[in-house]
XYZ file of C-alpha atoms in Angstrom:
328
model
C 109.422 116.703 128.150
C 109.806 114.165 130.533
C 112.427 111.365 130.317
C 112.783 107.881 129.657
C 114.644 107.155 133.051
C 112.309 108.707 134.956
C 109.831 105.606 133.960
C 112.734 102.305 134.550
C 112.907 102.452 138.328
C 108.872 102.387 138.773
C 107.121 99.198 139.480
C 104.362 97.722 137.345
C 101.407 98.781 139.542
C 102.576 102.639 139.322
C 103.457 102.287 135.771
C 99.741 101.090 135.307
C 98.176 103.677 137.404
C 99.662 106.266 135.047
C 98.826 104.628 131.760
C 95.085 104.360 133.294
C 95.252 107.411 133.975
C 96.043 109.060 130.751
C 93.569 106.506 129.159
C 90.533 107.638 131.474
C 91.097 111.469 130.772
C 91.503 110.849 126.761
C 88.566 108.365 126.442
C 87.911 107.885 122.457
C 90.468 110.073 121.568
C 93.279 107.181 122.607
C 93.534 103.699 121.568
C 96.407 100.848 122.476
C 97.350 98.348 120.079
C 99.743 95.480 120.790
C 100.853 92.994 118.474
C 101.381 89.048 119.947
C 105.010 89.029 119.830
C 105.396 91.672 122.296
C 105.440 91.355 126.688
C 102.877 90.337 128.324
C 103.073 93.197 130.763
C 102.149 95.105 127.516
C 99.518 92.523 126.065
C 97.165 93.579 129.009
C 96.995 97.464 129.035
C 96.096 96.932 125.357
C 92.566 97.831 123.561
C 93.326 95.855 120.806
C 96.213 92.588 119.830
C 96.572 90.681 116.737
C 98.659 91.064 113.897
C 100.552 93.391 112.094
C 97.236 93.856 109.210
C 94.565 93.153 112.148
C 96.202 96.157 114.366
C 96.520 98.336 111.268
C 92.850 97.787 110.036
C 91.719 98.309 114.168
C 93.783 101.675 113.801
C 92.095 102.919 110.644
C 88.511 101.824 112.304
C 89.090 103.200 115.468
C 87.617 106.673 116.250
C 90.615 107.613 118.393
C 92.844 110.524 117.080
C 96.250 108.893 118.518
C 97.337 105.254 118.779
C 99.941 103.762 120.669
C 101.388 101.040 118.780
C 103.583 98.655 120.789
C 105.058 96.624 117.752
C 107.787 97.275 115.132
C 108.102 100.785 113.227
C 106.652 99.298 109.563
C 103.516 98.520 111.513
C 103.102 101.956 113.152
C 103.638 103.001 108.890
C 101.028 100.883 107.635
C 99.113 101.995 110.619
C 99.442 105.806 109.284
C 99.409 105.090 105.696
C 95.551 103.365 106.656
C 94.356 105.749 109.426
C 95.393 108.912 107.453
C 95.054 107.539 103.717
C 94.210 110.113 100.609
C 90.506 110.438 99.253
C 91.375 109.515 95.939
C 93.895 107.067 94.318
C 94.919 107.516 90.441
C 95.117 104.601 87.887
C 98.735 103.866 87.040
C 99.797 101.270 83.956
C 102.339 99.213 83.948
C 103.588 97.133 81.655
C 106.581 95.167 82.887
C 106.781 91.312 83.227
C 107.225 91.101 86.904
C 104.694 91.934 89.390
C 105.840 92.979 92.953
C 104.467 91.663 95.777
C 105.668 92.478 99.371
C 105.098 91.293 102.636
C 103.155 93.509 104.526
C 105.732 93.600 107.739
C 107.542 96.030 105.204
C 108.188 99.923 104.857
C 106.286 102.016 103.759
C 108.945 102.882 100.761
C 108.571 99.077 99.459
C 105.098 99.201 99.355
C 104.686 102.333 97.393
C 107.278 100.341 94.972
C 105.111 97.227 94.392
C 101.956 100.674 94.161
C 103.760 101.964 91.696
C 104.347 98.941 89.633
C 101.234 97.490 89.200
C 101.730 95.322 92.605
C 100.299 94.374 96.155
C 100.616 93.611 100.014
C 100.580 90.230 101.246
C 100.391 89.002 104.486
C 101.383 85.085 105.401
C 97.518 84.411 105.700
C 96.441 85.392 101.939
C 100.103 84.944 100.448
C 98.789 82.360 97.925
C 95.956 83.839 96.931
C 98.140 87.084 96.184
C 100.558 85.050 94.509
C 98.143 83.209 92.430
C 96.284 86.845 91.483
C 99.809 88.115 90.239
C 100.623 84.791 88.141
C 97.141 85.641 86.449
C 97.853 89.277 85.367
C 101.397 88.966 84.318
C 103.928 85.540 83.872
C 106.685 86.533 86.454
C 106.871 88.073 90.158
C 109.354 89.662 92.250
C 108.433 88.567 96.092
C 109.987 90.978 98.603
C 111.236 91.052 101.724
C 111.087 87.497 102.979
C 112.260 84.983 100.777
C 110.750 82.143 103.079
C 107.542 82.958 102.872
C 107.591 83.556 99.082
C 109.491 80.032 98.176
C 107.070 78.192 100.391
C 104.334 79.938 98.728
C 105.168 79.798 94.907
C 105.822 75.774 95.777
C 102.270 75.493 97.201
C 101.125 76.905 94.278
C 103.277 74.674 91.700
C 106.131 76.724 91.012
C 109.118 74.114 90.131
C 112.568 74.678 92.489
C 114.507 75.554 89.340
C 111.955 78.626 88.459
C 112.468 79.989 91.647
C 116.007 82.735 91.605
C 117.217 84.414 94.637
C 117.922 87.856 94.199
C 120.944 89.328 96.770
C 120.928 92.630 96.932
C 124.003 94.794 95.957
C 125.882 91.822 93.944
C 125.810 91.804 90.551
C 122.716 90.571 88.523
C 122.014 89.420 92.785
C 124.535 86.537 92.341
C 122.392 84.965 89.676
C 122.738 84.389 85.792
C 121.253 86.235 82.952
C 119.941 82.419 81.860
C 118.247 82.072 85.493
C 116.721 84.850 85.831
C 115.171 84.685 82.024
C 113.591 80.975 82.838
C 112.857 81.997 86.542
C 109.045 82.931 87.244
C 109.708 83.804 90.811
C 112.571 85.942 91.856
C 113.111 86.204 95.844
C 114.295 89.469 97.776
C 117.172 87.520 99.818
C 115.148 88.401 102.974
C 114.426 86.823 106.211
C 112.790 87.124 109.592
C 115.744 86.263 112.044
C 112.883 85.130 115.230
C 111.853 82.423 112.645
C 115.054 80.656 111.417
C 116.018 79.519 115.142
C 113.821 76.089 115.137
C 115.547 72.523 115.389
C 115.416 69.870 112.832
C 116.915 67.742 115.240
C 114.413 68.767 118.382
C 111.405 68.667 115.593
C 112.382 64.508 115.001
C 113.026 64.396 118.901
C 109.418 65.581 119.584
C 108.107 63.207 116.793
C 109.543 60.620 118.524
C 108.760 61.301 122.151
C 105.368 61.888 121.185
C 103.798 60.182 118.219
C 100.757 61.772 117.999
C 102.237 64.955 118.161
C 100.983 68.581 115.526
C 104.055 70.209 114.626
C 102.741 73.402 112.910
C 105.139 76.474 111.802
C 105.264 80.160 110.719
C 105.803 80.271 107.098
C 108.208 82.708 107.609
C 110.718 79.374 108.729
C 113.107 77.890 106.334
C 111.547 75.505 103.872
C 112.884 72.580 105.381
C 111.461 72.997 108.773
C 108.230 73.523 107.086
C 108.655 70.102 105.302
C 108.684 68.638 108.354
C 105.584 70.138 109.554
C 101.895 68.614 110.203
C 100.876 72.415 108.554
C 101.830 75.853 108.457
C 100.002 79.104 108.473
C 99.635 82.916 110.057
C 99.967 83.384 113.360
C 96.066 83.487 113.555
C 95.946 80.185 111.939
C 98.326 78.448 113.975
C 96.129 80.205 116.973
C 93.168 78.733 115.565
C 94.766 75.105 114.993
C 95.321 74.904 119.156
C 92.212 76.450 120.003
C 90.587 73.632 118.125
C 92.667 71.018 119.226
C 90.628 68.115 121.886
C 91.632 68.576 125.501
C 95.077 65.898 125.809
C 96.413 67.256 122.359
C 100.246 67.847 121.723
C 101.150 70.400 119.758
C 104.554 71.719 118.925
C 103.557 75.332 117.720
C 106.842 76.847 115.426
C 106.535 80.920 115.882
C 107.694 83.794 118.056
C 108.470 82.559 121.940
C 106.437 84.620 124.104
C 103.763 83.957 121.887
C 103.931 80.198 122.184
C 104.670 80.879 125.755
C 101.514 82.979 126.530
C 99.457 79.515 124.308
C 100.876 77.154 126.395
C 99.292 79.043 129.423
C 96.025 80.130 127.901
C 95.556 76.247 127.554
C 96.294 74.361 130.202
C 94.656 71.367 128.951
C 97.265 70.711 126.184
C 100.885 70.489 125.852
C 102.170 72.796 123.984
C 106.074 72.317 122.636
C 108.445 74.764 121.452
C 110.539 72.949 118.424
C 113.852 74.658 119.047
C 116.972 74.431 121.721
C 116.542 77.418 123.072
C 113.685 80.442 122.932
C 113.408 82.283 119.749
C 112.670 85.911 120.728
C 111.823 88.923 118.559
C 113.979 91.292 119.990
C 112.555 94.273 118.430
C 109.174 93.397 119.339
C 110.797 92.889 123.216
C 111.602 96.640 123.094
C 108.126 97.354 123.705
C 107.561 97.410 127.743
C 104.988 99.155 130.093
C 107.442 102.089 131.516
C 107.951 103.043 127.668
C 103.819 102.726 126.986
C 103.967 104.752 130.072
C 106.418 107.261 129.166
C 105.032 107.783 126.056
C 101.271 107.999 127.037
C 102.174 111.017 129.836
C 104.385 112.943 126.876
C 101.332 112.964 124.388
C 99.082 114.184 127.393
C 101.541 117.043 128.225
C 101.113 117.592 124.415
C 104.643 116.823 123.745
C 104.248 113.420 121.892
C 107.212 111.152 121.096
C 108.450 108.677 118.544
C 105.932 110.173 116.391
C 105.503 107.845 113.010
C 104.809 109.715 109.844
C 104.848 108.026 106.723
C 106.461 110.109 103.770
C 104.073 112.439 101.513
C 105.748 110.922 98.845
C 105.176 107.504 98.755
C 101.707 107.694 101.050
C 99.699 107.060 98.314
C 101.497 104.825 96.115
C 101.901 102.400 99.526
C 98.038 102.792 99.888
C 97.420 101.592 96.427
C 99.767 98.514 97.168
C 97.635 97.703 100.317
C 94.235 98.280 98.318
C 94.247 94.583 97.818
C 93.838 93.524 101.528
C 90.914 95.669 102.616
């Protein structure tokens, strides 16, 4: 097997050269995937790059045996649980007062909960439409693992501040009261996605200021005050869609992942494009994806000695599938 060191040392061009050259003797049978938030350098060797959903849906399209995936492990699962799903899925009742409802950058183990229990996947595009499904089958819903993106949701959708309990995990009754929890129709997973919690209230009025006629538009994923003070908020496809859109001369500031608002900024030259924080907000997991590891990997699977193989449990495969029913 060869080793990761052997890769570091090597410059981009040779690290290329190998990855094109596994690619052109595999043909079909391989297929890259690279979600935005990851390197540039990686961005371009890949087939495919979108979003945690948009990769796993190109993955269970593709006709290629193996995928790399250059994102975060519960991608690469919901990747495997779609690519490799059972025939057949089995009716299950439930008959709690809570529906589940997880985010779908979430393991494979939480989605085969909300499976189990009469719940679904939701991504930040089609949270409120999710939301307002569950509300319709049963009063109450547990919204797991990001507690941003579910308050900012079950507001949008009318859900008063006072019906809304955060649950922390591993404290009794999750720091909350019996009475709480009884009136509460939404109870959050005390969650959070660290990339999005770095933006600037301060730098936000600063831009405001500087330029009147500024777009400020944010991740849902950010605290609910930053998303107060925003023009709009949506998916990363949405907020890729509001610049795209935008007249040559626009200013947007654009509240998500750094090298992704980095990489905007360049692919559209005729705007300015803002970042509303001090200092760079970058995913640091998604940052561990680089072209000698794509390298690396790609020459272990051709010696047939694949690495950092994902393989999502037999036992909760098909109660995560049934969870993720609802987005395809």
């Amino acid at each position: 097997m060869r080793d990761i060191t052997d890769y570091t040392g090597l410059s981009s061009d040779v690290l290329r050269a190998k990855i094109a050259a596994v690619r052109a003797k595999a043909g079909d049978r391989l297929a890259i995937l690279a979600h935005y938030y990851v390197p540039d350098e990686v961005v371009e060797i890949a087939d495919y790059v979108g979003d945690s959903l948009g990769l796993a849906k190109k993955a269970a399209a593709s006709p290629a045996d193996t995928v790399l995936f250059c994102g975060v492990k519960f991608m690469l699962e919901t990747a495997d649980v779609l690519m490799n799903r059972p025939e057949r899925i089995a009716a299950r009742g439930d008959f709690s007062e809570f529906t589940p409802i997880t985010y779908v950058n979430s393991s494979s183990e939480t989605k085969a909960f909300c499976g189990r229990n009469g719940g679904a996947v939701c991504t930040s595009a089609n949270a409120e439409k999710v939301v307002r499904d569950a509300f319709a089958k049963r009063p109450k819903l547990l919204f797991m693992p990001d507690s941003r993106l579910g308050r900012t949701t079950a507001l949008e959708l009318g859900v008063k501040p006072e019906e809304i309990v955060t649950w922390r995990p591993n404290k009794p009754l999750g720091l909350s009261t019996p009475e709480a929890i009884k009136r509460a129709r939404v109870i959050l997973w005390d969650g959070f996605c660290p990339t999005h919690q770095r933006f600037s209230a301060p730098v936000i009025k600063g831009i405001k200021k500087a330029y009147p006629n500024a777009q400020f538009w944010v991740h849902p994923e950010a605290p609910r005050d930053i998303v107060e003070m925003a023009d709009g908020y949506g998916s990363t496809t949405k907020l890729l869609d509001v610049v795209s859109k935008a007249p040559a001369g626009a200013t947007l500031a654009i509240g998500t992942e750094w090298k992704l608002v980095d990489r905007i900024r360049r692919q559209n030259p005729d705007k300015t494009i803002l970042f509303p924080a001090e200092q760079p907000s970058v995913c640091v997991n998604m940052s561990k994806s680089t072209l000698d590891k794509a390298a690396w990997a790609l020459e272990n699977w051709a010696d047939g000695e694949p690495v950092n193989v994902v393989t999502t449990p037999e036992d909760v495969v098909e109660d995560a599938y049934r969870s993720l029913e609802s987005l395809l």
